[in-house]
Amino acid sequence: MSESTPINQNPQPIEVVESTIQEVTTTEDRNAKTRQLLGMKGASAGETSIWKIRLQLMKPITWIPLIWGVVCGAASSGNYTWTLENVLKAALCMFLSGPLLTGYTQTINDFYDREIDAINEPYRPIPSGAISEKQVISQFIVLLLLGYGVAYTLDLWAGHPFPNVLMLSIFGTFIAYIYSAPPLKLKQNGWLGNYALGASYIALPWWAGHALFGELNWRIVVLTLFYSLAGLGIAIVNDFKSVEGDRQLGLQSLPVMFGVQTAALICVVMIDLFQGLVAAYLVSIHENLYAAILVLLIIPQITFQDMYFLRDPIANDVKYQASAQPFLVLGMLVTGLALGHAGV
């Protein structure tokens, strides 16, 4: 009689299996806590540190494009040089645009979105009860006042006869307020709200960086507002995570108005088309090399749109943004350098 061969000659001990499961669970918990701290979708609940909760309200992950916008504005001014003073000015302007004013914007948005978040993201600080409404109000007031103080400091530092950076900050925070708060609540309108968001992410920090190191002029204002139409597409991406809550509360986001797949197509067309038109403008001012680089940066964005976003915009929105947006923001810097080189 031949001997039978066991199915598994090297079975893993139970302790090894349990250890592996525990490691996977620990990694998942760590990722969820990181998402919570950064203000990303898929976070965990249960944070008790009030300072971490306050940071979560400010959504640090959203600071990055505005900080980058300051860099683009400094580049488009054509006057930025690598001196210690200029580096410190730029760093303070980034602190203004990111942690302070974007932090204000995100905090006030969470305050007025608490009913929607209770449906879509119940782990957020306000609907989960991790922080009181009174504490949230005090937070966005402090961020607002600190932002205005830093903006005026930058105007004094730059020797502005008129407080350009302060006025831009006041205008930006006003847009942030009417975007989130009733009765206007611009975000209730998919087109208007998303354009306000896109312009706030691209044009406003760009203007601040440009004004800090040069003279802000109408051509820069118009071109960055035009570029913000690509930012409108980026803003639409953020609507897919809250489509169910928006539908229940009657908010007319584009995924609610047109359906998920049609809204996804509108989104990618806006992102690609207006970047392409900006590249065409660079050709018109004889910045052909920069225009070619910008076009090359659009190609991987189209690739990731096909790979991730258009196939399942709800499941893949974060993956798509992580993959494609670095190329979009690099394109913004290329455009800023081109404008500075051309003396626009």
PDB file of C-alpha atoms in Angstrom, residues 46-250:
ATOM      1  CA  GLY A  46     -12.732  57.555  18.374  1.00  0.00           C
ATOM      2  CA  GLU A  47      -9.952  60.148  18.549  1.00  0.00           C
ATOM      3  CA  THR A  48      -9.939  61.823  21.973  1.00  0.00           C
ATOM      4  CA  SER A  49      -7.108  64.354  21.711  1.00  0.00           C
ATOM      5  CA  ILE A  50      -8.759  67.751  21.178  1.00  0.00           C
ATOM      6  CA  TRP A  51      -5.758  69.043  19.224  1.00  0.00           C
ATOM      7  CA  LYS A  52      -5.829  66.120  16.823  1.00  0.00           C
ATOM      8  CA  ILE A  53      -9.569  66.639  16.426  1.00  0.00           C
ATOM      9  CA  ARG A  54      -9.015  70.335  15.669  1.00  0.00           C
ATOM     10  CA  LEU A  55      -6.355  69.400  13.113  1.00  0.00           C
ATOM     11  CA  GLN A  56      -8.718  66.896  11.524  1.00  0.00           C
ATOM     12  CA  LEU A  57     -11.298  69.668  11.101  1.00  0.00           C
ATOM     13  CA  MET A  58      -8.700  71.698   9.191  1.00  0.00           C
ATOM     14  CA  LYS A  59      -8.077  68.801   6.737  1.00  0.00           C
ATOM     15  CA  PRO A  60      -4.296  69.118   6.247  1.00  0.00           C
ATOM     16  CA  ILE A  61      -4.474  67.082   3.029  1.00  0.00           C
ATOM     17  CA  THR A  62      -6.261  70.050   1.394  1.00  0.00           C
ATOM     18  CA  TRP A  63      -3.509  72.547   2.233  1.00  0.00           C
ATOM     19  CA  ILE A  64      -1.104  71.192  -0.374  1.00  0.00           C
ATOM     20  CA  PRO A  65      -2.583  72.703  -3.576  1.00  0.00           C
ATOM     21  CA  LEU A  66      -2.907  76.154  -1.982  1.00  0.00           C
ATOM     22  CA  ILE A  67       0.654  76.081  -0.695  1.00  0.00           C
ATOM     23  CA  TRP A  68       1.693  75.084  -4.201  1.00  0.00           C
ATOM     24  CA  GLY A  69      -0.386  77.938  -5.647  1.00  0.00           C
ATOM     25  CA  VAL A  70       1.787  80.422  -3.731  1.00  0.00           C
ATOM     26  CA  VAL A  71       4.870  78.854  -5.359  1.00  0.00           C
ATOM     27  CA  CYS A  72       3.280  79.251  -8.797  1.00  0.00           C
ATOM     28  CA  GLY A  73       2.429  82.885  -8.105  1.00  0.00           C
ATOM     29  CA  ALA A  74       5.969  83.634  -6.972  1.00  0.00           C
ATOM     30  CA  ALA A  75       7.237  82.013 -10.170  1.00  0.00           C
ATOM     31  CA  SER A  76       4.846  83.963 -12.413  1.00  0.00           C
ATOM     32  CA  SER A  77       5.951  87.266 -10.858  1.00  0.00           C
ATOM     33  CA  GLY A  78       9.338  86.816 -12.509  1.00  0.00           C
ATOM     34  CA  ASN A  79      10.941  88.541  -9.530  1.00  0.00           C
ATOM     35  CA  TYR A  80      11.519  85.701  -7.084  1.00  0.00           C
ATOM     36  CA  THR A  81      15.142  85.135  -6.139  1.00  0.00           C
ATOM     37  CA  TRP A  82      16.540  82.602  -3.698  1.00  0.00           C
ATOM     38  CA  THR A  83      17.395  84.855  -0.796  1.00  0.00           C
ATOM     39  CA  LEU A  84      16.703  84.041   2.843  1.00  0.00           C
ATOM     40  CA  GLU A  85      14.231  86.924   3.089  1.00  0.00           C
ATOM     41  CA  ASN A  86      12.268  85.755   0.053  1.00  0.00           C
ATOM     42  CA  VAL A  87      12.192  82.175   1.308  1.00  0.00           C
ATOM     43  CA  LEU A  88      10.809  83.362   4.659  1.00  0.00           C
ATOM     44  CA  LYS A  89       8.219  85.578   2.934  1.00  0.00           C
ATOM     45  CA  ALA A  90       7.082  82.697   0.750  1.00  0.00           C
ATOM     46  CA  ALA A  91       6.959  80.326   3.728  1.00  0.00           C
ATOM     47  CA  LEU A  92       4.788  82.760   5.697  1.00  0.00           C
ATOM     48  CA  CYS A  93       2.482  83.196   2.693  1.00  0.00           C
ATOM     49  CA  MET A  94       2.201  79.391   2.433  1.00  0.00           C
ATOM     50  CA  PHE A  95       1.342  79.241   6.138  1.00  0.00           C
ATOM     51  CA  LEU A  96      -1.340  81.861   5.486  1.00  0.00           C
ATOM     52  CA  SER A  97      -2.820  80.054   2.476  1.00  0.00           C
ATOM     53  CA  GLY A  98      -2.613  76.536   3.921  1.00  0.00           C
ATOM     54  CA  PRO A  99      -3.023  76.027   7.687  1.00  0.00           C
ATOM     55  CA  LEU A 100      -4.703  79.364   8.437  1.00  0.00           C
ATOM     56  CA  LEU A 101      -7.116  80.261   5.631  1.00  0.00           C
ATOM     57  CA  THR A 102      -7.651  76.778   4.201  1.00  0.00           C
ATOM     58  CA  GLY A 103      -7.973  75.562   7.779  1.00  0.00           C
ATOM     59  CA  TYR A 104     -10.621  78.253   8.323  1.00  0.00           C
ATOM     60  CA  THR A 105     -12.399  77.239   5.116  1.00  0.00           C
ATOM     61  CA  GLN A 106     -12.474  73.544   5.967  1.00  0.00           C
ATOM     62  CA  THR A 107     -13.579  74.150   9.557  1.00  0.00           C
ATOM     63  CA  ILE A 108     -16.469  76.403   8.588  1.00  0.00           C
ATOM     64  CA  ASN A 109     -17.422  73.993   5.811  1.00  0.00           C
ATOM     65  CA  ASP A 110     -17.588  71.103   8.300  1.00  0.00           C
ATOM     66  CA  PHE A 111     -19.693  73.258  10.617  1.00  0.00           C
ATOM     67  CA  TYR A 112     -22.327  73.948   7.960  1.00  0.00           C
ATOM     68  CA  ASP A 113     -22.076  70.427   6.499  1.00  0.00           C
ATOM     69  CA  ARG A 114     -22.654  68.608   9.775  1.00  0.00           C
ATOM     70  CA  GLU A 115     -26.019  67.208   8.635  1.00  0.00           C
ATOM     71  CA  ILE A 116     -24.579  65.910   5.356  1.00  0.00           C
ATOM     72  CA  ASP A 117     -21.535  64.479   7.116  1.00  0.00           C
ATOM     73  CA  ALA A 118     -23.819  62.627   9.523  1.00  0.00           C
ATOM     74  CA  ILE A 119     -24.962  60.659   6.457  1.00  0.00           C
ATOM     75  CA  ASN A 120     -21.788  60.418   4.365  1.00  0.00           C
ATOM     76  CA  GLU A 121     -18.948  60.602   6.901  1.00  0.00           C
ATOM     77  CA  PRO A 122     -20.322  60.036  10.416  1.00  0.00           C
ATOM     78  CA  TYR A 123     -16.759  59.667  11.747  1.00  0.00           C
ATOM     79  CA  ARG A 124     -16.100  63.374  11.121  1.00  0.00           C
ATOM     80  CA  PRO A 125     -15.509  65.321  14.369  1.00  0.00           C
ATOM     81  CA  ILE A 126     -18.812  67.199  14.554  1.00  0.00           C
ATOM     82  CA  PRO A 127     -21.361  64.448  13.716  1.00  0.00           C
ATOM     83  CA  SER A 128     -19.411  61.941  15.844  1.00  0.00           C
ATOM     84  CA  GLY A 129     -19.661  64.289  18.841  1.00  0.00           C
ATOM     85  CA  ALA A 130     -15.881  64.460  19.272  1.00  0.00           C
ATOM     86  CA  ILE A 131     -16.001  68.272  19.443  1.00  0.00           C
ATOM     87  CA  SER A 132     -18.766  70.716  20.387  1.00  0.00           C
ATOM     88  CA  GLU A 133     -20.219  73.261  17.998  1.00  0.00           C
ATOM     89  CA  LYS A 134     -19.060  76.077  20.293  1.00  0.00           C
ATOM     90  CA  GLN A 135     -15.482  74.813  20.037  1.00  0.00           C
ATOM     91  CA  VAL A 136     -15.760  74.644  16.240  1.00  0.00           C
ATOM     92  CA  ILE A 137     -17.003  78.242  16.042  1.00  0.00           C
ATOM     93  CA  SER A 138     -14.158  79.479  18.234  1.00  0.00           C
ATOM     94  CA  GLN A 139     -11.695  77.591  16.023  1.00  0.00           C
ATOM     95  CA  PHE A 140     -12.708  79.176  12.723  1.00  0.00           C
ATOM     96  CA  ILE A 141     -12.845  82.643  14.297  1.00  0.00           C
ATOM     97  CA  VAL A 142      -9.297  82.286  15.661  1.00  0.00           C
ATOM     98  CA  LEU A 143      -8.013  80.995  12.301  1.00  0.00           C
ATOM     99  CA  LEU A 144      -9.707  83.881  10.496  1.00  0.00           C
ATOM    100  CA  LEU A 145      -8.213  86.566  12.740  1.00  0.00           C
ATOM    101  CA  LEU A 146      -4.759  84.989  12.666  1.00  0.00           C
ATOM    102  CA  GLY A 147      -4.991  84.829   8.879  1.00  0.00           C
ATOM    103  CA  TYR A 148      -5.806  88.526   8.576  1.00  0.00           C
ATOM    104  CA  GLY A 149      -2.963  89.384  10.940  1.00  0.00           C
ATOM    105  CA  VAL A 150      -0.442  87.352   8.931  1.00  0.00           C
ATOM    106  CA  ALA A 151      -1.727  88.815   5.648  1.00  0.00           C
ATOM    107  CA  TYR A 152      -1.256  92.376   6.887  1.00  0.00           C
ATOM    108  CA  THR A 153       2.206  91.463   8.168  1.00  0.00           C
ATOM    109  CA  LEU A 154       3.120  90.252   4.671  1.00  0.00           C
ATOM    110  CA  ASP A 155       1.892  93.529   3.161  1.00  0.00           C
ATOM    111  CA  LEU A 156       4.073  95.517   5.570  1.00  0.00           C
ATOM    112  CA  TRP A 157       7.041  93.230   4.881  1.00  0.00           C
ATOM    113  CA  ALA A 158       6.648  93.621   1.125  1.00  0.00           C
ATOM    114  CA  GLY A 159       6.247  97.405   1.424  1.00  0.00           C
ATOM    115  CA  HIS A 160       2.843  97.456  -0.273  1.00  0.00           C
ATOM    116  CA  PRO A 161       1.267 100.949  -0.319  1.00  0.00           C
ATOM    117  CA  PHE A 162      -2.099  99.156  -0.540  1.00  0.00           C
ATOM    118  CA  PRO A 163      -2.677  95.965   1.537  1.00  0.00           C
ATOM    119  CA  ASN A 164      -3.038  93.616  -1.440  1.00  0.00           C
ATOM    120  CA  VAL A 165      -2.511  90.360   0.438  1.00  0.00           C
ATOM    121  CA  LEU A 166      -4.947  91.371   3.186  1.00  0.00           C
ATOM    122  CA  MET A 167      -7.626  92.301   0.638  1.00  0.00           C
ATOM    123  CA  LEU A 168      -7.119  88.975  -1.164  1.00  0.00           C
ATOM    124  CA  SER A 169      -7.465  87.192   2.178  1.00  0.00           C
ATOM    125  CA  ILE A 170     -10.687  89.026   3.012  1.00  0.00           C
ATOM    126  CA  PHE A 171     -12.087  88.254  -0.439  1.00  0.00           C
ATOM    127  CA  GLY A 172     -11.069  84.595  -0.207  1.00  0.00           C
ATOM    128  CA  THR A 173     -12.603  84.076   3.230  1.00  0.00           C
ATOM    129  CA  PHE A 174     -15.798  85.792   2.070  1.00  0.00           C
ATOM    130  CA  ILE A 175     -16.024  83.340  -0.841  1.00  0.00           C
ATOM    131  CA  ALA A 176     -15.347  80.479   1.592  1.00  0.00           C
ATOM    132  CA  TYR A 177     -18.173  81.691   3.844  1.00  0.00           C
ATOM    133  CA  ILE A 178     -20.815  82.043   1.129  1.00  0.00           C
ATOM    134  CA  TYR A 179     -19.672  78.711  -0.345  1.00  0.00           C
ATOM    135  CA  SER A 180     -20.577  76.883   2.869  1.00  0.00           C
ATOM    136  CA  ALA A 181     -23.112  79.018   4.740  1.00  0.00           C
ATOM    137  CA  PRO A 182     -26.774  79.803   4.055  1.00  0.00           C
ATOM    138  CA  PRO A 183     -28.540  81.627   2.584  1.00  0.00           C
ATOM    139  CA  LEU A 184     -26.270  81.631  -0.509  1.00  0.00           C
ATOM    140  CA  LYS A 185     -24.443  78.331   0.149  1.00  0.00           C
ATOM    141  CA  LEU A 186     -22.834  78.235  -3.286  1.00  0.00           C
ATOM    142  CA  LYS A 187     -22.055  74.545  -2.973  1.00  0.00           C
ATOM    143  CA  GLN A 188     -25.768  73.832  -3.443  1.00  0.00           C
ATOM    144  CA  ASN A 189     -25.204  74.695  -7.110  1.00  0.00           C
ATOM    145  CA  GLY A 190     -22.878  72.213  -8.768  1.00  0.00           C
ATOM    146  CA  TRP A 191     -21.443  74.617 -11.338  1.00  0.00           C
ATOM    147  CA  LEU A 192     -21.151  77.773  -9.279  1.00  0.00           C
ATOM    148  CA  GLY A 193     -19.985  76.058  -6.105  1.00  0.00           C
ATOM    149  CA  ASN A 194     -17.339  73.951  -7.811  1.00  0.00           C
ATOM    150  CA  TYR A 195     -15.989  76.917  -9.747  1.00  0.00           C
ATOM    151  CA  ALA A 196     -15.741  78.945  -6.537  1.00  0.00           C
ATOM    152  CA  LEU A 197     -13.849  76.041  -4.985  1.00  0.00           C
ATOM    153  CA  GLY A 198     -11.585  75.578  -8.024  1.00  0.00           C
ATOM    154  CA  ALA A 199     -10.748  79.286  -8.186  1.00  0.00           C
ATOM    155  CA  SER A 200     -10.017  79.328  -4.458  1.00  0.00           C
ATOM    156  CA  TYR A 201      -7.572  76.462  -4.883  1.00  0.00           C
ATOM    157  CA  ILE A 202      -5.778  77.816  -7.958  1.00  0.00           C
ATOM    158  CA  ALA A 203      -6.320  81.546  -8.501  1.00  0.00           C
ATOM    159  CA  LEU A 204      -6.372  82.994  -4.972  1.00  0.00           C
ATOM    160  CA  PRO A 205      -3.051  81.596  -3.656  1.00  0.00           C
ATOM    161  CA  TRP A 206      -1.509  82.285  -7.067  1.00  0.00           C
ATOM    162  CA  TRP A 207      -2.548  85.944  -6.801  1.00  0.00           C
ATOM    163  CA  ALA A 208      -1.152  86.158  -3.266  1.00  0.00           C
ATOM    164  CA  GLY A 209       2.223  84.735  -4.299  1.00  0.00           C
ATOM    165  CA  HIS A 210       2.398  86.970  -7.355  1.00  0.00           C
ATOM    166  CA  ALA A 211       1.375  90.093  -5.419  1.00  0.00           C
ATOM    167  CA  LEU A 212       3.971  89.364  -2.743  1.00  0.00           C
ATOM    168  CA  PHE A 213       6.863  89.430  -5.196  1.00  0.00           C
ATOM    169  CA  GLY A 214       5.517  91.466  -8.128  1.00  0.00           C
ATOM    170  CA  GLU A 215       2.645  93.556  -9.442  1.00  0.00           C
ATOM    171  CA  LEU A 216      -0.611  91.653  -9.803  1.00  0.00           C
ATOM    172  CA  ASN A 217      -2.119  92.570 -13.186  1.00  0.00           C
ATOM    173  CA  TRP A 218      -5.299  91.790 -15.088  1.00  0.00           C
ATOM    174  CA  ARG A 219      -3.648  89.261 -17.420  1.00  0.00           C
ATOM    175  CA  ILE A 220      -2.542  87.096 -14.497  1.00  0.00           C
ATOM    176  CA  VAL A 221      -5.983  87.452 -12.915  1.00  0.00           C
ATOM    177  CA  VAL A 222      -7.810  86.448 -16.109  1.00  0.00           C
ATOM    178  CA  LEU A 223      -5.462  83.585 -16.961  1.00  0.00           C
ATOM    179  CA  THR A 224      -5.605  82.050 -13.481  1.00  0.00           C
ATOM    180  CA  LEU A 225      -9.399  82.362 -13.409  1.00  0.00           C
ATOM    181  CA  PHE A 226      -9.390  80.554 -16.754  1.00  0.00           C
ATOM    182  CA  TYR A 227      -7.030  77.914 -15.355  1.00  0.00           C
ATOM    183  CA  SER A 228      -9.475  77.559 -12.463  1.00  0.00           C
ATOM    184  CA  LEU A 229     -11.939  75.965 -14.870  1.00  0.00           C
ATOM    185  CA  ALA A 230      -9.606  72.961 -14.747  1.00  0.00           C
ATOM    186  CA  GLY A 231      -9.810  73.324 -10.970  1.00  0.00           C
ATOM    187  CA  LEU A 232     -13.603  73.131 -11.323  1.00  0.00           C
ATOM    188  CA  GLY A 233     -13.074  69.619 -12.655  1.00  0.00           C
ATOM    189  CA  ILE A 234     -10.907  68.758  -9.656  1.00  0.00           C
ATOM    190  CA  ALA A 235     -13.590  70.143  -7.334  1.00  0.00           C
ATOM    191  CA  ILE A 236     -16.194  67.869  -8.951  1.00  0.00           C
ATOM    192  CA  VAL A 237     -14.084  64.853  -7.929  1.00  0.00           C
ATOM    193  CA  ASN A 238     -14.787  65.735  -4.294  1.00  0.00           C
ATOM    194  CA  ASP A 239     -18.553  65.535  -4.881  1.00  0.00           C
ATOM    195  CA  PHE A 240     -18.609  61.803  -5.556  1.00  0.00           C
ATOM    196  CA  LYS A 241     -17.882  60.846  -1.945  1.00  0.00           C
ATOM    197  CA  SER A 242     -21.009  62.674  -0.743  1.00  0.00           C
ATOM    198  CA  VAL A 243     -23.441  61.944  -3.564  1.00  0.00           C
ATOM    199  CA  GLU A 244     -25.849  59.956  -1.356  1.00  0.00           C
ATOM    200  CA  GLY A 245     -26.100  62.669   1.304  1.00  0.00           C
ATOM    201  CA  ASP A 246     -26.384  65.414  -1.335  1.00  0.00           C
ATOM    202  CA  ARG A 247     -29.245  63.539  -3.000  1.00  0.00           C
ATOM    203  CA  GLN A 248     -31.107  63.055   0.295  1.00  0.00           C
ATOM    204  CA  LEU A 249     -30.739  66.728   1.280  1.00  0.00           C
ATOM    205  CA  GLY A 250     -31.532  68.114  -2.176  1.00  0.00           C
TER     206      GLY A 250
END
